[in-house]
Amino acid sequence: AQSVTQPDIHITVSEGASLELRCNYSYGATPYLFWYVQSPGQGLQLLLKYFSGDTLVQGIKGFEAEFKRSQSSFNLRKPSVHWSDAAEYFCAAYNSGGSNYKLTFGKGTLLTVNP
Amino acid sequence: DTEVTQTPKHLVMGMTNKKSLKCEQHMGHRAMYWYKQKAKKPPELMFVYSYEKLSINESVPSRFSPECPNSSLLNLHLHALQPEDSALYLCASRQGLAGGNEQFFGPGTRLTVL
């Protein structure tokens, strides 16, 4: 079955420290991959997406993600975290063939930022 | 304009009430979605509309009734809800149901059922 796994439920980092949020996928073929961020009580905002090509993808708010086919991973990174980055982060994927109405989400990683 | 709007922002209703949630987008997207999200969980798909026709119903109870009056507007009619239906209801839109085009989410309606 197609799935997206975020191994870390909760991560705490200090402001100014680097960040990496992990995401693994299980699909027959490379899916379309996304990272979304959700602040409390808000909707989801797209940070970045990967379809094909360059495996290092730049997004908004200083985030980037690296696609690694050999590890079935699409990890999100930021070199220096700001207090405003505290939020829930969701990795998500569509299958890449035919009609793909369903966006499969990971369970999310809650990011806490310490001052 | 890459915005999806949802009204109301908050809604409190009794189990015998009838209410509606509204979602609007002006990006020319032809696919629109309703999701339900409980605290600390990812969004859970409820309905998908494509070209104003209901394409997918993820076995949602009939007390939730979606409607797509035109390509820009999506409603969710609520009737005889249960307290466990309290959640954040998210609307999203997308260019179409193929390819890697992303979903744009609205800010959600926080629903409380008493």
Coordinates of N, CA and C in Angstrom, one line a residue:
Chain A
A1 N 0.9 -1.2 0.0 CA 0.0 0.0 0.0 C 0.9 1.2 0.0
Q2 N 0.4 2.3 -0.6 CA 1.1 3.5 -0.7 C 1.1 4.2 0.7
S3 N 2.3 4.7 1.1 CA 2.3 5.3 2.4 C 3.4 6.4 2.5
V4 N 3.2 7.3 3.5 CA 4.2 8.3 3.8 C 4.5 8.2 5.3
T5 N 5.7 8.2 5.7 CA 6.1 8.0 7.1 C 6.9 9.2 7.5
Q6 N 6.5 9.8 8.6 CA 7.3 10.8 9.3 C 7.7 10.1 10.6
P7 N 9.0 9.7 10.8 CA 9.4 9.0 12.0 C 9.3 9.8 13.3
D8 N 9.5 11.1 13.2 CA 9.6 11.9 14.4 C 8.2 12.6 14.6
I9 N 7.6 12.3 15.8 CA 6.3 12.9 16.1 C 6.6 14.3 16.6
H10 N 7.7 14.6 17.4 CA 7.9 15.9 18.0 C 9.4 16.1 18.0
I11 N 9.8 17.3 17.5 CA 11.2 17.7 17.5 C 11.3 19.1 18.2
T12 N 12.3 19.2 19.1 CA 12.6 20.5 19.7 C 14.0 20.9 19.3
V13 N 14.1 22.2 18.8 CA 15.4 22.7 18.5 C 15.5 24.1 19.1
S14 N 16.7 24.6 19.3 CA 16.9 26.0 19.7 C 16.9 26.9 18.6
E15 N 16.4 28.1 18.8 CA 16.4 29.2 17.8 C 17.8 29.4 17.3
G16 N 18.0 29.4 15.9 CA 19.3 29.6 15.3 C 19.9 28.2 15.0
A17 N 19.4 27.1 15.5 CA 20.0 25.8 15.2 C 19.5 25.4 13.8
S18 N 20.2 24.4 13.3 CA 19.7 23.8 12.0 C 18.6 22.8 12.3
L19 N 17.9 22.5 11.3 CA 16.7 21.6 11.4 C 16.7 20.6 10.3
E20 N 16.3 19.3 10.6 CA 16.0 18.4 9.5 C 14.8 17.5 10.0
L21 N 13.8 17.5 9.2 CA 12.6 16.7 9.4 C 12.6 15.6 8.4
R22 N 12.4 14.4 8.9 CA 12.5 13.2 8.0 C 11.1 12.8 7.4
C23 N 11.2 12.3 6.2 CA 10.0 11.8 5.5 C 10.5 10.6 4.6
N24 N 9.8 9.5 4.7 CA 10.0 8.4 3.9 C 8.7 8.0 3.2
Y25 N 8.8 7.5 2.0 CA 7.6 7.1 1.2 C 7.7 5.7 0.7
S26 N 6.6 5.1 0.5 CA 6.5 3.7 0.0 C 5.5 3.7 -1.2
Y27 N 6.1 3.8 -2.4 CA 5.2 3.8 -3.6 C 5.9 3.0 -4.6
G28 N 5.2 2.5 -5.6 CA 5.7 1.7 -6.7 C 6.7 2.5 -7.5
A29 N 6.3 3.7 -7.9 CA 7.1 4.6 -8.7 C 7.3 5.8 -7.9
T30 N 8.3 6.6 -8.2 CA 8.5 7.9 -7.5 C 7.3 8.7 -7.5
P31 N 6.7 9.1 -6.4 CA 5.5 9.9 -6.3 C 5.9 11.4 -6.5
Y32 N 4.8 12.2 -6.6 CA 5.0 13.6 -6.4 C 5.0 13.9 -4.9
L33 N 6.0 14.7 -4.5 CA 6.2 14.9 -3.0 C 6.0 16.3 -2.6
F34 N 5.5 16.5 -1.4 CA 5.2 17.9 -0.9 C 5.6 18.0 0.5
W35 N 5.9 19.2 1.0 CA 5.9 19.5 2.4 C 5.0 20.7 2.6
Y36 N 4.1 20.5 3.6 CA 3.2 21.5 4.1 C 3.5 21.9 5.5
V37 N 3.2 23.1 5.9 CA 3.3 23.6 7.3 C 2.0 24.1 7.8
Q38 N 1.6 23.8 9.0 CA 0.4 24.2 9.6 C 0.6 24.9 11.0
S39 N 0.3 26.1 11.1 CA 0.3 26.8 12.4 C -1.0 26.5 13.1
P40 N -1.0 26.5 14.4 CA -2.2 26.1 15.2 C -3.5 26.8 14.7
G41 N -4.5 26.0 14.5 CA -5.8 26.5 14.1 C -5.8 27.1 12.7
Q42 N -4.8 26.8 11.9 CA -4.7 27.4 10.5 C -4.8 26.3 9.5
G43 N -4.9 26.8 8.2 CA -4.8 25.8 7.1 C -3.4 25.4 6.8
L44 N -3.2 24.6 5.8 CA -1.9 24.1 5.4 C -1.3 25.0 4.3
Q45 N 0.0 25.3 4.5 CA 0.7 26.2 3.5 C 1.7 25.3 2.9
L46 N 1.8 25.3 1.6 CA 2.8 24.6 0.9 C 4.2 25.2 1.0
L47 N 5.2 24.4 1.5 CA 6.5 24.9 1.6 C 7.3 24.6 0.3
L48 N 7.2 23.4 -0.2 CA 7.9 23.1 -1.5 C 7.4 21.8 -2.0
K49 N 7.8 21.5 -3.2 CA 7.3 20.3 -3.9 C 8.4 19.7 -4.8
Y50 N 8.3 18.4 -5.1 CA 9.3 17.7 -5.9 C 8.5 16.9 -6.9
F51 N 8.8 17.1 -8.2 CA 8.2 16.3 -9.3 C 9.3 15.4 -9.9
S52 N 10.3 16.0 -10.4 CA 11.4 15.4 -11.0 C 12.6 16.3 -11.2
G53 N 13.7 15.9 -11.7 CA 14.8 16.8 -12.0 C 15.7 17.0 -10.8
D54 N 16.2 18.2 -10.6 CA 17.1 18.5 -9.5 C 16.6 18.0 -8.2
T55 N 17.4 17.2 -7.5 CA 16.9 16.5 -6.3 C 17.0 17.4 -5.0
L56 N 17.5 18.6 -5.2 CA 17.5 19.6 -4.1 C 16.5 20.6 -4.5
V57 N 15.5 20.8 -3.7 CA 14.4 21.7 -4.0 C 14.4 22.8 -3.0
Q58 N 14.3 24.0 -3.5 CA 14.2 25.2 -2.6 C 12.7 25.6 -2.5
G59 N 12.4 26.0 -1.3 CA 11.0 26.4 -1.0 C 10.9 27.8 -0.4
I60 N 9.8 28.0 0.2 CA 9.6 29.3 0.8 C 10.1 29.3 2.3
K61 N 10.3 30.5 2.9 CA 10.7 30.7 4.2 C 12.1 30.1 4.5
G62 N 12.9 29.9 3.5 CA 14.3 29.4 3.7 C 14.4 27.9 3.8
F63 N 13.3 27.2 3.5 CA 13.4 25.7 3.6 C 13.8 25.1 2.3
E64 N 14.5 24.0 2.4 CA 14.8 23.2 1.3 C 14.6 21.7 1.6
A65 N 14.5 20.9 0.6 CA 14.3 19.4 0.8 C 15.1 18.7 -0.2
E66 N 15.6 17.5 0.2 CA 16.4 16.7 -0.7 C 15.7 15.4 -1.0
F67 N 15.5 15.1 -2.2 CA 15.0 13.8 -2.7 C 16.1 12.8 -2.8
K68 N 16.0 11.6 -2.2 CA 17.0 10.6 -2.3 C 16.2 9.3 -2.7
R69 N 16.3 8.9 -4.0 CA 15.6 7.8 -4.5 C 16.1 6.5 -3.7
S70 N 17.4 6.4 -3.5 CA 17.9 5.1 -2.9 C 17.4 4.9 -1.5
Q71 N 17.0 6.0 -0.8 CA 16.6 5.9 0.5 C 15.0 6.1 0.6
S72 N 14.4 6.3 -0.5 CA 13.0 6.6 -0.5 C 12.7 7.7 0.5
S73 N 13.5 8.8 0.4 CA 13.3 9.9 1.4 C 13.2 11.2 0.8
F74 N 12.6 12.1 1.5 CA 12.4 13.5 1.1 C 12.4 14.4 2.3
N75 N 13.6 14.6 2.8 CA 13.8 15.3 4.1 C 13.8 16.8 3.9
L76 N 13.2 17.4 4.9 CA 13.1 18.9 4.9 C 14.2 19.5 5.8
R77 N 14.8 20.6 5.3 CA 15.9 21.1 6.1 C 15.8 22.7 6.1
K78 N 16.4 23.2 7.2 CA 16.5 24.7 7.3 C 17.8 24.9 8.1
P79 N 18.7 25.8 7.6 CA 20.0 26.0 8.2 C 19.9 26.7 9.6
S80 N 18.9 27.6 9.7 CA 18.8 28.3 11.0 C 17.3 28.6 11.3
V81 N 16.9 28.0 12.3 CA 15.4 28.0 12.7 C 15.1 29.3 13.4
H82 N 13.9 29.9 13.1 CA 13.4 31.0 13.7 C 12.2 30.6 14.6
W83 N 11.9 31.4 15.7 CA 10.9 31.0 16.6 C 9.5 30.9 15.8
S84 N 9.4 31.7 14.7 CA 8.1 31.6 14.0 C 8.0 30.3 13.2
D85 N 9.0 29.5 13.1 CA 8.9 28.2 12.4 C 8.2 27.1 13.3
A86 N 7.9 27.4 14.5 CA 7.2 26.5 15.4 C 5.9 26.2 14.8
A87 N 5.6 24.9 14.5 CA 4.3 24.6 13.8 C 4.3 23.0 13.6
E88 N 3.3 22.6 12.9 CA 3.2 21.2 12.6 C 3.6 21.1 11.1
Y89 N 4.4 20.1 10.8 CA 4.9 19.9 9.4 C 4.4 18.6 8.9
F90 N 3.8 18.6 7.7 CA 3.3 17.4 7.0 C 4.0 17.1 5.7
C91 N 4.5 15.9 5.6 CA 5.0 15.4 4.3 C 3.8 14.7 3.6
A92 N 3.7 14.9 2.3 CA 2.6 14.3 1.6 C 3.0 13.9 0.2
A93 N 2.2 13.0 -0.4 CA 2.5 12.5 -1.7 C 1.3 12.1 -2.5
Y94 N 1.4 12.3 -3.9 CA 0.5 11.7 -4.8 C 1.2 10.6 -5.6
N95 N 0.5 9.6 -6.0 CA 1.1 8.7 -7.0 C 1.2 9.4 -8.3
S96 N 2.2 9.0 -9.1 CA 2.6 9.7 -10.3 C 1.9 9.1 -11.6
G97 N 1.0 8.2 -11.4 CA 0.4 7.7 -12.6 C -1.1 7.9 -12.6
G98 N -1.7 8.3 -13.8 CA -3.1 8.4 -14.0 C -3.8 9.4 -13.0
S99 N -5.1 9.1 -12.7 CA -5.8 10.0 -11.9 C -5.3 9.8 -10.4
N100 N -5.0 10.9 -9.8 CA -4.4 10.8 -8.5 C -5.0 11.8 -7.5
Y101 N -6.3 11.5 -7.2 CA -7.0 12.5 -6.4 C -6.6 12.5 -5.0
K102 N -6.0 11.4 -4.5 CA -5.7 11.4 -3.1 C -4.3 11.8 -2.7
L103 N -4.2 12.8 -1.8 CA -2.9 13.2 -1.3 C -2.8 12.4 0.0
T104 N -1.7 11.6 0.1 CA -1.5 10.8 1.3 C -0.5 11.6 2.2
F105 N -0.9 11.8 3.4 CA -0.1 12.5 4.4 C 0.6 11.6 5.3
G106 N 1.8 12.1 5.8 CA 2.4 11.5 6.9 C 1.6 12.0 8.2
K107 N 2.0 11.4 9.3 CA 1.3 11.7 10.5 C 1.6 13.1 11.1
G108 N 2.7 13.7 10.5 CA 3.1 15.0 11.0 C 4.2 15.0 12.0
T109 N 5.0 16.1 12.0 CA 6.0 16.3 13.0 C 5.8 17.7 13.6
L110 N 5.6 17.7 14.9 CA 5.4 19.0 15.6 C 6.8 19.6 16.0
L111 N 7.1 20.8 15.5 CA 8.3 21.4 15.8 C 8.1 22.5 16.9
T112 N 8.9 22.3 17.9 CA 9.0 23.3 19.0 C 10.3 24.0 18.9
V113 N 10.3 25.4 19.0 CA 11.5 26.1 19.0 C 11.8 26.8 20.3
N114 N 12.9 26.5 20.9 CA 13.3 27.1 22.2 C 14.0 28.4 22.0
P115 N 13.8 29.4 22.8 CA 14.5 30.7 22.6 C 16.0 30.6 23.0
Chain B
D1 N -4.2 35.6 -7.8 CA -4.8 35.3 -6.5 C -4.7 33.8 -6.2
T2 N -4.0 33.4 -5.2 CA -3.8 32.0 -4.9 C -4.5 31.7 -3.6
E3 N -5.6 32.3 -3.3 CA -6.2 32.1 -2.0 C -7.5 31.3 -2.1
V4 N -7.7 30.5 -1.1 CA -8.9 29.8 -0.9 C -9.5 30.3 0.4
T5 N -10.7 30.8 0.3 CA -11.4 31.4 1.5 C -12.4 30.5 2.1
Q6 N -12.6 30.5 3.4 CA -13.6 29.6 4.0 C -14.4 30.5 5.0
T7 N -15.7 30.3 5.1 CA -16.5 30.9 6.1 C -17.5 29.9 6.6
P8 N -17.9 30.1 7.9 CA -17.3 31.0 8.9 C -16.0 30.5 9.4
K9 N -15.3 31.2 10.2 CA -14.1 30.8 10.8 C -14.3 29.9 11.9
H10 N -15.4 30.2 12.7 CA -15.8 29.3 13.8 C -17.3 29.1 13.7
L11 N -17.7 27.9 14.2 CA -19.1 27.6 14.2 C -19.4 26.7 15.4
V12 N -20.4 27.1 16.1 CA -20.9 26.2 17.2 C -22.3 25.8 16.9
M13 N -22.6 24.6 17.0 CA -24.0 24.1 16.7 C -24.4 23.0 17.6
G14 N -25.7 22.9 17.7 CA -26.3 21.8 18.5 C -26.5 20.7 17.6
M15 N -26.8 19.5 18.2 CA -27.0 18.3 17.4 C -28.2 18.3 16.5
T16 N -29.2 19.2 16.8 CA -30.4 19.3 15.9 C -30.3 20.4 14.9
N17 N -29.3 21.2 14.9 CA -29.2 22.3 14.0 C -28.8 21.9 12.6
K18 N -29.1 22.8 11.6 CA -28.6 22.6 10.3 C -27.8 23.9 10.0
K19 N -26.6 23.6 9.5 CA -25.7 24.7 9.2 C -24.9 24.4 7.9
S20 N -24.2 25.4 7.3 CA -23.4 25.2 6.1 C -22.1 25.8 6.2
L21 N -21.1 25.2 5.7 CA -19.8 25.7 5.5 C -19.6 26.1 4.1
K22 N -18.8 27.2 3.9 CA -18.6 27.7 2.5 C -17.2 27.8 2.2
C23 N -16.8 27.5 1.0 CA -15.4 27.6 0.5 C -15.5 28.2 -0.9
E24 N -14.5 29.1 -1.2 CA -14.5 29.8 -2.5 C -13.0 29.9 -2.9
Q25 N -12.8 29.7 -4.2 CA -11.5 30.0 -4.9 C -11.8 30.6 -6.2
H26 N -10.8 31.5 -6.6 CA -10.9 32.1 -7.9 C -9.6 31.9 -8.7
M27 N -9.1 30.7 -8.6 CA -7.9 30.4 -9.3 C -8.2 29.6 -10.6
G28 N -9.4 29.4 -10.9 CA -9.8 28.6 -12.1 C -9.6 27.1 -11.9
H29 N -9.4 26.7 -10.6 CA -9.2 25.3 -10.4 C -10.5 24.5 -10.6
R30 N -10.3 23.3 -11.1 CA -11.5 22.5 -11.4 C -11.7 21.3 -10.4
A31 N -10.8 21.2 -9.5 CA -11.0 20.1 -8.4 C -11.0 20.8 -7.1
M32 N -12.0 20.4 -6.3 CA -12.1 21.0 -4.9 C -12.4 19.8 -3.9
Y33 N -11.9 20.0 -2.7 CA -11.8 19.0 -1.7 C -12.4 19.5 -0.4
W34 N -13.0 18.6 0.4 CA -13.3 18.8 1.8 C -12.5 17.8 2.6
Y35 N -11.9 18.3 3.7 CA -11.2 17.5 4.6 C -11.7 17.7 6.0
K36 N -11.5 16.7 6.9 CA -11.8 16.9 8.3 C -10.5 16.6 9.0
Q37 N -10.2 17.5 10.0 CA -8.9 17.3 10.7 C -9.1 17.4 12.2
K38 N -8.8 16.3 12.9 CA -8.8 16.3 14.4 C -7.5 16.8 14.9
A39 N -7.4 17.2 16.2 CA -6.2 17.7 16.7 C -5.1 16.7 16.7
K40 N -3.9 17.2 16.3 CA -2.7 16.4 16.2 C -2.7 15.3 15.2
K41 N -3.6 15.4 14.2 CA -3.7 14.4 13.2 C -3.6 15.1 11.8
P42 N -3.2 14.3 10.8 CA -3.3 14.9 9.4 C -4.7 15.1 8.9
P43 N -4.9 15.9 7.9 CA -6.3 16.0 7.3 C -6.7 14.6 6.8
E44 N -8.0 14.4 6.9 CA -8.7 13.2 6.5 C -9.6 13.5 5.4
L45 N -9.4 12.9 4.2 CA -10.2 13.3 3.0 C -11.7 12.9 3.3
M46 N -12.6 13.8 2.9 CA -14.0 13.5 2.9 C -14.6 13.4 1.5
F47 N -14.5 14.5 0.7 CA -15.1 14.5 -0.6 C -14.2 15.2 -1.6
V48 N -14.4 14.8 -2.9 CA -13.6 15.4 -4.0 C -14.6 15.7 -5.1
Y49 N -14.6 17.0 -5.5 CA -15.4 17.4 -6.7 C -14.4 17.7 -7.8
S50 N -14.8 17.2 -9.0 CA -14.1 17.5 -10.2 C -15.0 18.0 -11.3
Y51 N -14.7 19.2 -11.8 CA -15.7 19.9 -12.8 C -17.1 19.9 -12.2
E52 N -17.2 20.3 -11.0 CA -18.5 20.5 -10.3 C -19.3 19.2 -10.1
K53 N -18.7 18.1 -10.3 CA -19.4 16.8 -10.1 C -18.6 16.1 -8.9
L54 N -19.4 15.4 -8.1 CA -18.8 14.7 -7.0 C -18.1 13.4 -7.6
S55 N -16.8 13.4 -7.3 CA -16.0 12.3 -7.8 C -15.7 11.2 -6.8
I56 N -15.5 11.7 -5.6 CA -15.1 10.8 -4.5 C -15.9 11.1 -3.2
N57 N -16.4 10.1 -2.6 CA -17.0 10.2 -1.3 C -16.3 9.1 -0.5
E58 N -15.5 9.5 0.5 CA -14.8 8.6 1.3 C -15.6 8.0 2.4
S59 N -16.8 7.5 2.0 CA -17.7 6.8 3.0 C -18.0 7.7 4.2
V60 N -18.4 8.9 3.8 CA -18.7 9.9 4.8 C -20.2 9.8 5.2
P61 N -20.5 9.9 6.5 CA -21.9 9.7 6.9 C -22.8 10.8 6.2
S62 N -24.1 10.4 6.0 CA -25.0 11.3 5.2 C -25.4 12.6 5.9
R63 N -25.0 12.7 7.2 CA -25.2 14.0 7.9 C -24.3 15.1 7.4
F64 N -23.4 14.7 6.6 CA -22.5 15.7 5.8 C -23.0 15.6 4.3
S65 N -23.4 16.8 3.8 CA -23.8 16.8 2.4 C -23.1 17.9 1.6
P66 N -22.2 17.5 0.7 CA -21.5 18.5 -0.1 C -22.3 19.0 -1.2
E67 N -21.9 20.2 -1.7 CA -22.6 20.8 -2.9 C -21.6 21.7 -3.6
C68 N -21.6 21.6 -4.9 CA -20.7 22.5 -5.7 C -21.6 23.3 -6.7
P69 N -22.1 24.4 -6.3 CA -23.0 25.2 -7.1 C -22.4 25.7 -8.4
N70 N -21.1 26.0 -8.4 CA -20.3 26.4 -9.6 C -18.9 26.1 -9.4
S71 N -18.1 26.5 -10.4 CA -16.7 26.0 -10.3 C -15.8 26.7 -9.3
S72 N -16.4 27.8 -8.7 CA -15.6 28.6 -7.7 C -16.0 28.3 -6.3
L73 N -17.2 27.7 -6.1 CA -17.8 27.6 -4.8 C -18.0 26.1 -4.4
L74 N -17.8 25.9 -3.1 CA -18.0 24.5 -2.6 C -18.7 24.7 -1.2
N75 N -19.8 24.0 -1.0 CA -20.5 24.1 0.3 C -20.4 22.7 1.0
L76 N -20.5 22.7 2.3 CA -20.7 21.5 3.1 C -21.9 21.7 4.0
H77 N -23.0 21.0 3.8 CA -24.2 21.2 4.6 C -24.1 20.2 5.7
L78 N -24.5 20.7 6.9 CA -24.3 19.9 8.1 C -25.7 19.7 8.8
H79 N -26.1 18.5 9.2 CA -27.4 18.3 9.8 C -27.3 17.1 10.8
A80 N -27.8 17.3 12.0 CA -27.8 16.2 13.0 C -26.5 15.7 13.3
L81 N -25.5 16.6 13.5 CA -24.2 16.2 13.7 C -24.0 15.6 15.2
Q82 N -22.9 14.9 15.4 CA -22.6 14.3 16.7 C -21.4 15.1 17.3
P83 N -21.3 15.1 18.6 CA -20.1 15.8 19.2 C -18.8 15.3 18.6
E84 N -18.7 14.1 18.2 CA -17.4 13.6 17.7 C -17.1 14.2 16.3
D85 N -18.1 14.9 15.7 CA -17.8 15.6 14.4 C -17.1 16.9 14.6
S86 N -16.9 17.3 15.9 CA -16.2 18.6 16.2 C -14.8 18.4 15.7
A87 N -14.3 19.4 14.9 CA -13.0 19.3 14.2 C -12.8 20.6 13.4
L88 N -11.6 20.6 12.8 CA -11.3 21.7 11.8 C -11.6 21.1 10.5
Y89 N -12.5 21.9 9.7 CA -12.9 21.4 8.4 C -12.1 22.3 7.4
L90 N -11.4 21.6 6.5 CA -10.5 22.3 5.6 C -11.1 22.1 4.2
C91 N -11.0 23.1 3.4 CA -11.3 23.1 2.0 C -10.0 23.2 1.2
A92 N -9.9 22.6 0.1 CA -8.7 22.8 -0.8 C -9.1 22.7 -2.2
S93 N -8.3 23.4 -3.1 CA -8.5 23.3 -4.5 C -7.3 23.0 -5.2
R94 N -7.5 22.5 -6.5 CA -6.4 22.0 -7.3 C -6.7 22.2 -8.7
Q95 N -5.7 22.3 -9.6 CA -6.0 22.5 -11.0 C -6.9 21.4 -11.6
G96 N -6.5 20.2 -11.3 CA -7.2 19.0 -11.8 C -6.8 17.8 -11.1
L97 N -7.4 16.7 -11.4 CA -7.1 15.4 -10.7 C -6.1 14.5 -11.3
A98 N -5.1 15.1 -11.9 CA -4.0 14.4 -12.5 C -2.7 15.2 -12.4
G99 N -1.6 14.6 -12.5 CA -0.3 15.3 -12.5 C 0.0 15.7 -11.1
G100 N 1.0 16.5 -10.9 CA 1.6 16.8 -9.6 C 1.1 18.1 -9.1
N101 N 0.1 18.7 -9.7 CA -0.3 20.1 -9.2 C -0.7 20.0 -7.8
E102 N -0.3 21.0 -7.0 CA -0.5 21.0 -5.6 C -1.9 21.4 -5.2
Q103 N -2.3 21.1 -4.0 CA -3.5 21.5 -3.4 C -3.3 22.8 -2.6
F104 N -4.2 23.8 -2.8 CA -4.1 25.0 -2.0 C -5.2 24.9 -1.0
F105 N -4.8 25.1 0.3 CA -5.8 24.9 1.4 C -6.3 26.3 1.9
G106 N -7.6 26.3 2.3 CA -8.1 27.4 3.0 C -7.7 27.4 4.5
P107 N -8.1 28.4 5.2 CA -7.7 28.5 6.6 C -8.6 27.6 7.6
G108 N -9.7 27.1 7.0 CA -10.5 26.1 7.8 C -11.6 26.8 8.6
T109 N -12.6 25.9 8.9 CA -13.7 26.3 9.8 C -13.6 25.4 11.1
R110 N -13.5 26.0 12.2 CA -13.4 25.3 13.5 C -14.8 25.0 13.9
L111 N -15.3 23.8 13.9 CA -16.6 23.4 14.2 C -16.7 22.7 15.6
T112 N -17.6 23.2 16.4 CA -17.9 22.6 17.7 C -19.3 22.2 17.7
V113 N -19.6 20.9 18.0 CA -20.9 20.3 18.1 C -21.2 20.1 19.6
L114 N -22.3 20.7 20.1 CA -22.6 20.5 21.5 C -23.7 19.5 21.7

